[in-house]
CSV table of C-alpha atoms and ligand atoms in Angstrom, one decimal:
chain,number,residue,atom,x,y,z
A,1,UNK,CA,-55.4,-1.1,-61.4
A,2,UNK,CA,-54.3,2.5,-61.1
A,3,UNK,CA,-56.1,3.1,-58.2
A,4,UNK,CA,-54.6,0.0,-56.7
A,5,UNK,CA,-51.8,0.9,-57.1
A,6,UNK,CA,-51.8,4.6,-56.0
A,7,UNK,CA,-53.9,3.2,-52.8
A,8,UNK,CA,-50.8,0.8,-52.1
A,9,UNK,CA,-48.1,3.5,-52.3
A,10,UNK,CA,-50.4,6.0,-49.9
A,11,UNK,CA,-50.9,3.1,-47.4
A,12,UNK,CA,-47.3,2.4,-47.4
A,13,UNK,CA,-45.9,5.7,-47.4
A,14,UNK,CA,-48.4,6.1,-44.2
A,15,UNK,CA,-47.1,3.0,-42.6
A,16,UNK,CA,-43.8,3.8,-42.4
A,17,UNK,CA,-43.8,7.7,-41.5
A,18,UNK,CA,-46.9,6.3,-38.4
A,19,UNK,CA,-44.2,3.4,-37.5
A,20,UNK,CA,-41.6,1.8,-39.6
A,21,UNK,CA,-40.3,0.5,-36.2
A,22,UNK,CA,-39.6,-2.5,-38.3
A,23,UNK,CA,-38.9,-1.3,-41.9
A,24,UNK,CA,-38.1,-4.2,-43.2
A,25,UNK,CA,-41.2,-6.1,-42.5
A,26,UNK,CA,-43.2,-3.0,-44.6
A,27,UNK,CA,-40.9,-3.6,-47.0
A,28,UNK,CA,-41.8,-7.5,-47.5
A,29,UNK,CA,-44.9,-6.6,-46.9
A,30,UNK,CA,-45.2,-4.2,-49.8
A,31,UNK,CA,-42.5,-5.0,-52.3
A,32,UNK,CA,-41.6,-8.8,-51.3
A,33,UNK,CA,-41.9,-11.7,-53.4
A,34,UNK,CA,-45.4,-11.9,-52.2
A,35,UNK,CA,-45.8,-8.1,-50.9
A,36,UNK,CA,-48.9,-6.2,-52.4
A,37,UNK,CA,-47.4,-4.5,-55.3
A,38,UNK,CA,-45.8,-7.7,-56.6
A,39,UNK,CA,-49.3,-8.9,-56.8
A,40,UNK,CA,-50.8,-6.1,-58.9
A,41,UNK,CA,-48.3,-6.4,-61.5
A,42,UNK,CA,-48.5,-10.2,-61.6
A,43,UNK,CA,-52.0,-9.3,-63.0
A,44,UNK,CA,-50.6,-6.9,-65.2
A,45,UNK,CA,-51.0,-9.9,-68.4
A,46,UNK,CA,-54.8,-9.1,-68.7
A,47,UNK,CA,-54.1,-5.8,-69.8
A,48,UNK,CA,-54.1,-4.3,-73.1
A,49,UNK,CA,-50.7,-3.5,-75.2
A,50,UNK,CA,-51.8,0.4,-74.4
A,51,UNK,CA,-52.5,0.1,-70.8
A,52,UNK,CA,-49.3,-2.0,-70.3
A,53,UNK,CA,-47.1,0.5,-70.4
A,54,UNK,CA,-48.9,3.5,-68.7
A,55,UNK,CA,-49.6,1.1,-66.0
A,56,UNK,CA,-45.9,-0.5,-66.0
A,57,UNK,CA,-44.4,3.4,-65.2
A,58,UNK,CA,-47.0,3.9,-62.5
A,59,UNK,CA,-46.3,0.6,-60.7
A,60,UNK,CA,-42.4,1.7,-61.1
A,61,UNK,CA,-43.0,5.1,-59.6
A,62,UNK,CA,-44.7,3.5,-57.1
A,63,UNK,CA,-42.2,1.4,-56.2
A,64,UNK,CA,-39.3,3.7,-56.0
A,65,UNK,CA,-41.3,6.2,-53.8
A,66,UNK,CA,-41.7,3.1,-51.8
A,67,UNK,CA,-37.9,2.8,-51.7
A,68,UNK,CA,-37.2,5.5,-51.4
A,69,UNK,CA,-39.5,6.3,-48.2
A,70,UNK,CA,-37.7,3.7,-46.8
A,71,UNK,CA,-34.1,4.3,-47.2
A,72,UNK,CA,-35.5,8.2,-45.8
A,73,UNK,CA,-37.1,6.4,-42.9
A,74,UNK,CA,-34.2,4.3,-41.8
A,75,UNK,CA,-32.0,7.3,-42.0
A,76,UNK,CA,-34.8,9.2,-40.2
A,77,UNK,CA,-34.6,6.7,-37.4
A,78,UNK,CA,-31.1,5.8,-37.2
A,79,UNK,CA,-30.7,9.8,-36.2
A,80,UNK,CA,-33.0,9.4,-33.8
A,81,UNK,CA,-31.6,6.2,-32.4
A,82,UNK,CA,-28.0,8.3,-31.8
A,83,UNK,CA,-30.1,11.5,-30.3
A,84,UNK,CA,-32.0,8.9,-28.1
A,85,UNK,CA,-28.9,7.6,-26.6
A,86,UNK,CA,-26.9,10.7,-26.7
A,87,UNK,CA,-29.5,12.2,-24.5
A,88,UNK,CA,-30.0,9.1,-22.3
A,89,UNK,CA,-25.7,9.0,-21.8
A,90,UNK,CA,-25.5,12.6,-21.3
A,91,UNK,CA,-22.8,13.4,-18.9
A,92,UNK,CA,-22.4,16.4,-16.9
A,93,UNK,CA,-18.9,17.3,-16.7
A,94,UNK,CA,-19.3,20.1,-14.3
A,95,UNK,CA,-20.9,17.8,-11.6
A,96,UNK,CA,-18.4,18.0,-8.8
A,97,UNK,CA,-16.8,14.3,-8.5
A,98,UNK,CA,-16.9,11.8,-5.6
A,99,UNK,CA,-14.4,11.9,-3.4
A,100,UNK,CA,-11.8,8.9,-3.3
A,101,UNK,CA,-10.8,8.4,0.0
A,102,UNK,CA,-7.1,7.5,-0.6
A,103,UNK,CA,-5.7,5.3,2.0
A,104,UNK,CA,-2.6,6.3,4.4
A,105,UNK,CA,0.8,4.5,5.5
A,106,UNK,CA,0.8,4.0,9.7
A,107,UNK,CA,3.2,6.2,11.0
A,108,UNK,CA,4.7,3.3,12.3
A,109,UNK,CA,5.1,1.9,9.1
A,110,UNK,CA,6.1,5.1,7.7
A,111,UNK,CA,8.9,6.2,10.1
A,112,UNK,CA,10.0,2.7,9.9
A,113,UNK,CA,10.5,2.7,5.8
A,114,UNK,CA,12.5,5.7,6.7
A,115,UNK,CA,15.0,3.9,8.9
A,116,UNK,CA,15.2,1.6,6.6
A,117,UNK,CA,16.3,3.7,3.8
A,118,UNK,CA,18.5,5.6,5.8
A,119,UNK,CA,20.4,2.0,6.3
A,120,UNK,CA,20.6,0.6,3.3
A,121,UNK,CA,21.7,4.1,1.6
A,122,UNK,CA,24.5,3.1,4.3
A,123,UNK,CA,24.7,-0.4,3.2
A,124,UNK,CA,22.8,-2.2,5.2
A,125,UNK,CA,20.9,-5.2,4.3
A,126,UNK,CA,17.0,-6.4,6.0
A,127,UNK,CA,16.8,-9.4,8.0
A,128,UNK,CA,14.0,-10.7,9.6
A,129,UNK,CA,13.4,-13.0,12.4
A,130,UNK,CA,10.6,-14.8,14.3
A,131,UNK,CA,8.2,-13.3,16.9
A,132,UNK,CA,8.0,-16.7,18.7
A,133,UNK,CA,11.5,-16.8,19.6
A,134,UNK,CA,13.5,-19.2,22.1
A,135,UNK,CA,14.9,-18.3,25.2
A,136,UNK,CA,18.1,-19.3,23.8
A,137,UNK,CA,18.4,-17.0,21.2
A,138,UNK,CA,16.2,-13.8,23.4
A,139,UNK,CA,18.2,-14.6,26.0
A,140,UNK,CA,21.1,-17.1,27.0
A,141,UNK,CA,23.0,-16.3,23.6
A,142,UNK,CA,22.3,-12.7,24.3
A,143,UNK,CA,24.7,-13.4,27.2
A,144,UNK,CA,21.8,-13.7,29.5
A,145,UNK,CA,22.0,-17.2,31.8
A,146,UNK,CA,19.0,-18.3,33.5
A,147,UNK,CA,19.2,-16.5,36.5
A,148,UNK,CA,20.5,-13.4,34.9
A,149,UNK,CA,18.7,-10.3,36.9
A,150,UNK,CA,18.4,-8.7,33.3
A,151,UNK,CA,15.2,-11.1,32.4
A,152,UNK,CA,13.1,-9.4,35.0
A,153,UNK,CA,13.6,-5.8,33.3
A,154,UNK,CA,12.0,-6.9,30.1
A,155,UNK,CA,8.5,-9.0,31.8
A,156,UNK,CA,8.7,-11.8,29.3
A,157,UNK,CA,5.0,-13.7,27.8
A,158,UNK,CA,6.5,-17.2,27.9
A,159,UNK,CA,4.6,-19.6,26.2
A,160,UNK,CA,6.7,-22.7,27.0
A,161,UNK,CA,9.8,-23.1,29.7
A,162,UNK,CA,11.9,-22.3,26.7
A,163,UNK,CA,9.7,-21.1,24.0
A,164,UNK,CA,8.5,-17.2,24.4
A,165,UNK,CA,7.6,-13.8,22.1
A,166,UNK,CA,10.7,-12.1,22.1
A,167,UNK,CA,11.4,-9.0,24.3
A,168,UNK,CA,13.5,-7.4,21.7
A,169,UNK,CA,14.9,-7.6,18.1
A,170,UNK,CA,18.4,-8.4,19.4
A,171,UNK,CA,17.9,-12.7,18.8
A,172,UNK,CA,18.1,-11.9,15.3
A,173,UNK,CA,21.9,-10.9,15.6
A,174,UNK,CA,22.5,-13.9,16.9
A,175,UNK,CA,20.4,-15.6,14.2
A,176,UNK,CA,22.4,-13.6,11.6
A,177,UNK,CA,25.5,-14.4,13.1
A,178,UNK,CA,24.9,-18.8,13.4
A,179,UNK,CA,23.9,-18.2,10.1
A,180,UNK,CA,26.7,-15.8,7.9
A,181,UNK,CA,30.1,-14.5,8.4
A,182,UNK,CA,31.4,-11.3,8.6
A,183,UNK,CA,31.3,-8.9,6.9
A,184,UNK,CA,28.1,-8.2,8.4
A,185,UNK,CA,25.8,-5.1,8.6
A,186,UNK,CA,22.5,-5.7,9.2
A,187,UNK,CA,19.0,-3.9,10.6
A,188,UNK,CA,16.0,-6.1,11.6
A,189,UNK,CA,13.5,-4.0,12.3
A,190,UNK,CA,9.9,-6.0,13.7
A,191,UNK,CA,7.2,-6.2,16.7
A,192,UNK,CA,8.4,-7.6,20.0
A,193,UNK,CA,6.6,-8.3,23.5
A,194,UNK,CA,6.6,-7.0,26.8
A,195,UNK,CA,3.8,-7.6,29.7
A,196,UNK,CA,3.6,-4.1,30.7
A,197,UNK,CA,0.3,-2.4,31.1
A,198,UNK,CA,-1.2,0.0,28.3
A,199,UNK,CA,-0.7,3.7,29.1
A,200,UNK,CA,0.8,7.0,27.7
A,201,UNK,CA,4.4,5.7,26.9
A,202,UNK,CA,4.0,1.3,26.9
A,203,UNK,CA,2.6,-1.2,25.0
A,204,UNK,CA,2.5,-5.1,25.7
A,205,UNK,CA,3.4,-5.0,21.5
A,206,UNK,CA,5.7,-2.4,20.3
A,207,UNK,CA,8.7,-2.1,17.1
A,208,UNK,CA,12.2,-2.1,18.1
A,209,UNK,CA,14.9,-1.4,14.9
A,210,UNK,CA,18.0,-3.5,15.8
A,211,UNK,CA,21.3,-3.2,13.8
A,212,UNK,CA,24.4,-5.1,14.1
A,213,UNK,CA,28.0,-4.6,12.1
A,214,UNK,CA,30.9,-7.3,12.1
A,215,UNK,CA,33.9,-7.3,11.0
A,216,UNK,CA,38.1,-7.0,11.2
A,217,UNK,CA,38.4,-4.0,13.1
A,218,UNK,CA,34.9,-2.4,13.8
A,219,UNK,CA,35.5,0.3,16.5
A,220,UNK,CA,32.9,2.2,18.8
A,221,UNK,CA,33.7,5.3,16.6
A,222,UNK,CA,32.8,3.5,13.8
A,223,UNK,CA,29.4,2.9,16.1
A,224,UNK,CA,28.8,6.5,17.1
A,225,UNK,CA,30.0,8.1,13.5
A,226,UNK,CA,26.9,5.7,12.2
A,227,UNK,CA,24.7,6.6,14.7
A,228,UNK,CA,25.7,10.6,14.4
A,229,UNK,CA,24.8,10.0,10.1
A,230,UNK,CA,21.3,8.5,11.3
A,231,UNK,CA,20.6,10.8,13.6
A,232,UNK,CA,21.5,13.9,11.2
A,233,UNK,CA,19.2,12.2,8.3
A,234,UNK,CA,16.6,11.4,10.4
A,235,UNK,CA,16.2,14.2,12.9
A,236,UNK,CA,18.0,17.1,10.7
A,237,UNK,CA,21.3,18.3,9.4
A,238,UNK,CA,22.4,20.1,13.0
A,239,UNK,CA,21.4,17.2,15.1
A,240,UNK,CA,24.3,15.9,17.4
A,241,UNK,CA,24.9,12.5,19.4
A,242,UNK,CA,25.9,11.8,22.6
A,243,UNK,CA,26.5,8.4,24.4
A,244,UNK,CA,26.4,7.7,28.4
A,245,UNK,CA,27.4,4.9,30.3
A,246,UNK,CA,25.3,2.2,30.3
A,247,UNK,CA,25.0,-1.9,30.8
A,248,UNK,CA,23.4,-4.3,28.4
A,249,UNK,CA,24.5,-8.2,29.3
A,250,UNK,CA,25.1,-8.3,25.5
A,251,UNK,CA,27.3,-5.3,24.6
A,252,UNK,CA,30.6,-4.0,26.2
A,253,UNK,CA,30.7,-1.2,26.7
A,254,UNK,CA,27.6,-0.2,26.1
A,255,UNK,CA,26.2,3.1,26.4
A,256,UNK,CA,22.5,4.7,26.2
A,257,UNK,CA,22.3,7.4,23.2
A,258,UNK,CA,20.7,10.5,23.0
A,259,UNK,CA,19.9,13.3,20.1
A,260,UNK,CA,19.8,16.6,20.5
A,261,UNK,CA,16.5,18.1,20.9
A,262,UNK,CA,15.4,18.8,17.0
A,263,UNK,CA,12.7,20.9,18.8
A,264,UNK,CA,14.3,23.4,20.4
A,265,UNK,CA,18.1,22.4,19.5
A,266,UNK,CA,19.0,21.8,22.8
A,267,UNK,CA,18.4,25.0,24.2
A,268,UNK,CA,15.7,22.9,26.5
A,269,UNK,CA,11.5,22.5,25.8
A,270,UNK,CA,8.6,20.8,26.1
A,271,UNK,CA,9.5,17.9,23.9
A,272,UNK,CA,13.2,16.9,25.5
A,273,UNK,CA,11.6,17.8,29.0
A,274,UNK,CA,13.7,21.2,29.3
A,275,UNK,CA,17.0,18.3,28.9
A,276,UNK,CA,18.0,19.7,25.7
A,277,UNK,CA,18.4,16.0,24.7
A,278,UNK,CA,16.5,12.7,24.3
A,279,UNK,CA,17.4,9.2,24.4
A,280,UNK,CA,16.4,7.3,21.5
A,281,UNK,CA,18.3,3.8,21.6
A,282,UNK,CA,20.8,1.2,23.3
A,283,UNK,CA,24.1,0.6,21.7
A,284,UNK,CA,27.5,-1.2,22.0
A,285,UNK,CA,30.2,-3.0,21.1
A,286,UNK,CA,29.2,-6.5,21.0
A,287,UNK,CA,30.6,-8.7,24.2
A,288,UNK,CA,32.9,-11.1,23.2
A,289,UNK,CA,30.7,-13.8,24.8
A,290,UNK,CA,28.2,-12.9,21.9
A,291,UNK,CA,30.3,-13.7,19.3
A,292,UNK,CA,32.0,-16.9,20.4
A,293,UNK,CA,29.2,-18.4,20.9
A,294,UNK,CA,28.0,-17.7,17.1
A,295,UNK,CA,31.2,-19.6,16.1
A,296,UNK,CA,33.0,-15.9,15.6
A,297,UNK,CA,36.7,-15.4,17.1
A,298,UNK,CA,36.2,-12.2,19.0
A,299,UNK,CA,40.5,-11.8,18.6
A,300,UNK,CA,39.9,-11.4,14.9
A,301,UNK,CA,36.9,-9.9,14.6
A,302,UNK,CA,34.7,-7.0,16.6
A,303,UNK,CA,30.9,-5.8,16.1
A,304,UNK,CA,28.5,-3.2,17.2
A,305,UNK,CA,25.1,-3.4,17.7
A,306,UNK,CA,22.0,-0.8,18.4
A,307,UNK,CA,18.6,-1.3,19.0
A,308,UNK,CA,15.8,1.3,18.7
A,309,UNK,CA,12.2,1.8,19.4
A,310,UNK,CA,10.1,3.0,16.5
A,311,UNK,CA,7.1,3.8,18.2
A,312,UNK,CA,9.2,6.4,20.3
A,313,UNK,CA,11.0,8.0,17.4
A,314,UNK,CA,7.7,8.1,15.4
A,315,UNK,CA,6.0,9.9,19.0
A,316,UNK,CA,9.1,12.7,19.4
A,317,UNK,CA,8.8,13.1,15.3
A,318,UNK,CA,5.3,13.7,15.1
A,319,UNK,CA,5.0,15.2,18.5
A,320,UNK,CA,2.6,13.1,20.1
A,321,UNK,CA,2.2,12.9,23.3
A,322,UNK,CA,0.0,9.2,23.9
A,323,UNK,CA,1.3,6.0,22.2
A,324,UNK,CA,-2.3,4.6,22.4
A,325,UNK,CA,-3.3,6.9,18.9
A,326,UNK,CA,-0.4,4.6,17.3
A,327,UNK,CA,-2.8,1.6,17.9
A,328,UNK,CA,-6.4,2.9,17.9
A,329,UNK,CA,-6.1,3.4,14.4
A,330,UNK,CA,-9.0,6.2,14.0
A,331,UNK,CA,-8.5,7.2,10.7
A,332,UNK,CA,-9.4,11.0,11.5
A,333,UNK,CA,-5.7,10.8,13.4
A,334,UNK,CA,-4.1,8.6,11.1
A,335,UNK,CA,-4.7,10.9,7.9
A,336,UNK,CA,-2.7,13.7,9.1
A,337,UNK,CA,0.4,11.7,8.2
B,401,LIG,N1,17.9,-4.8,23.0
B,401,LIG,C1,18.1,-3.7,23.8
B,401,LIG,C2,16.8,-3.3,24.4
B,401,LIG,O1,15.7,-3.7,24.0
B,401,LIG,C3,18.6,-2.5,23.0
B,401,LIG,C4,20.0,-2.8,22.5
B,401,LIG,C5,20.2,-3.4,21.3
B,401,LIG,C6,21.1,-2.4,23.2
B,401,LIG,C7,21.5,-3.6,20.8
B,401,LIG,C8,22.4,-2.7,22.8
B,401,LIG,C9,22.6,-3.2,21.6
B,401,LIG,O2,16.7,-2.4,25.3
């Protein structure tokens, strides 16, 4: 029975230093209910009252090397479960990263925003208006009747007899006008639509900016005193404004506007064409036609109005030279903004 028992504990003691995978089915196995060991002391009655004892503290030796061999094993393995999956997670922290390609606003998009916060630091709120536009509002309550010779210096896509994309942002004061009263000071920036061929300096699709500002007493020095504040935060501090003559069907007087050159500061270069200034938008004091017909009594009330393109502000910014890079959209050239 001795030997039984000291051949159980050496098998064990084998089996779970060769495997012990599953510990816990050598334990069964060995010390269970109906393991091995249980077995050899079940047939521990037959012995004498001097065996009994001798054989009782063998069989408990046994069984707490058996034990213990396993609480050793499991630690054993437990360890080397950790190691294993230390080693398989290992991460190299001096492996140079991927590169995130981070993505880039248009300059469109950008030198628009920056309008737009120059205005509204100025008051101003954002309105919108449609693309698909009547010829009312593009046209006839722009103070442009049917036969107007105006309509053939902006080549209109007309869709229906009355129903076209709009030529310019300036619908939307008349939009803004049906629909509030004054005090009004609005921009509206958005895309408009002319049929002109693709080259250096056009685009069937391009961004105009338009603003308009109603109200008791609004003067064309309060118009060129705005316009002299944009100009100054969007082209620098030493930037000045001048107006010429001009006509628009919708503004009187009206008058073209140019910036000093923020190249060369007038002194005359590349970028104003040796000018020492550049024309940037279209501005004046809204015709009294305009208003009426928005319901607005031109005796009590005056406005101005301007209207900007973006894609040529964001060319003379950026100094480039070919509108077309604005819509190819190669990321190469978009990136450096
Ligand atoms: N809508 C004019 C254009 O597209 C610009 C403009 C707007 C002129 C507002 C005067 C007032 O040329």
């Amino acid at each position: 029975m001795k030997q039984t028992l000291l051949r159980i504990r050496e098998e064990a003691l084998r089996a779970l230093s060769e495997n012990g995978a599953d510990l816990e089915a050598l334990r069964i196995r060995y010390l269970g209910k109906k393991g091995e060991l249980t077995a050899v002391l079940r047939g521990m009655g037959a012995l004498s009252a001097e065996e009994r004892p001798v054989i009782g503290q063998i069989a408990n030796e046994v069984r707490a090397a058996i034990e213990e061999e396993i609480t050793r094993r499991a630690a054993e393995l437990k360890v080397a479960a950790i190691e294993a999956r230390l080693a398989s997670e290992k991460l190299d922290v001096t492996v140079p990263g991927d590169e995130v390609a981070v993505g880039h606003v248009h300059p469109i998009s950008r030198i628009q925003r920056e309008m737009e916060d120059i205005f509204i630091g100025m008051g101003y709120d954002i309105v919108e208006g449609p693309e698909v536009e009547y010829d009312y509002y593009n046209f006839q309550a722009l103070n442009i009747p049917p036969d107007h010779p105006a309509r053939d210096t902006q080549d209109t896509f007309y869709i229906t007899d009355n129903i076209l994309l709009r030529s310019q942002t300036s619908p939307v004061q008349v939009r803004t006008m049906e629909k509030r009263r004054p005090p009004i000071r609005i921009i509206s920036p958005g895309r408009v639509y002319r049929s002109d061929a693709v080259d250096a300096s056009h685009s069937p699709l391009f961004h105009q900016m338009e603003g308009l500002v109603v109200d008791r007493g609004v003067t064309m020095g309060n118009l060129k005193a705005t316009l002299e504040m944009f100009a100054r935060k969007m082209f620098g501090e030493d930037t000045r404004v001048r107006f010429r003559p001009h006509h628009f069907p919708f503004t009187e007087p009206s008058a073209e506007v140019d910036v000093s050159c923020f190249a060369c500061g007038g002194k005359g270069c590349r970028l104003c064409k040796g000018e020492g200034w550049i024309e940037i938008l279209g501005a004046g004091m809204v015709h009294p036609n305009v208003l009426r017909g928005c319901d607005i009594d031109p005796d009590e009330y005056s406005g101005f109005a301007f209207g900007m393109g973006i894609e040529r502000v964001a060319l003379l910014k950026y100094h480039i030279d070919d509108m077309r890079l604005l819509y190819e959209n190669d990321v190469r050239f978009l990136a450096q903004f």
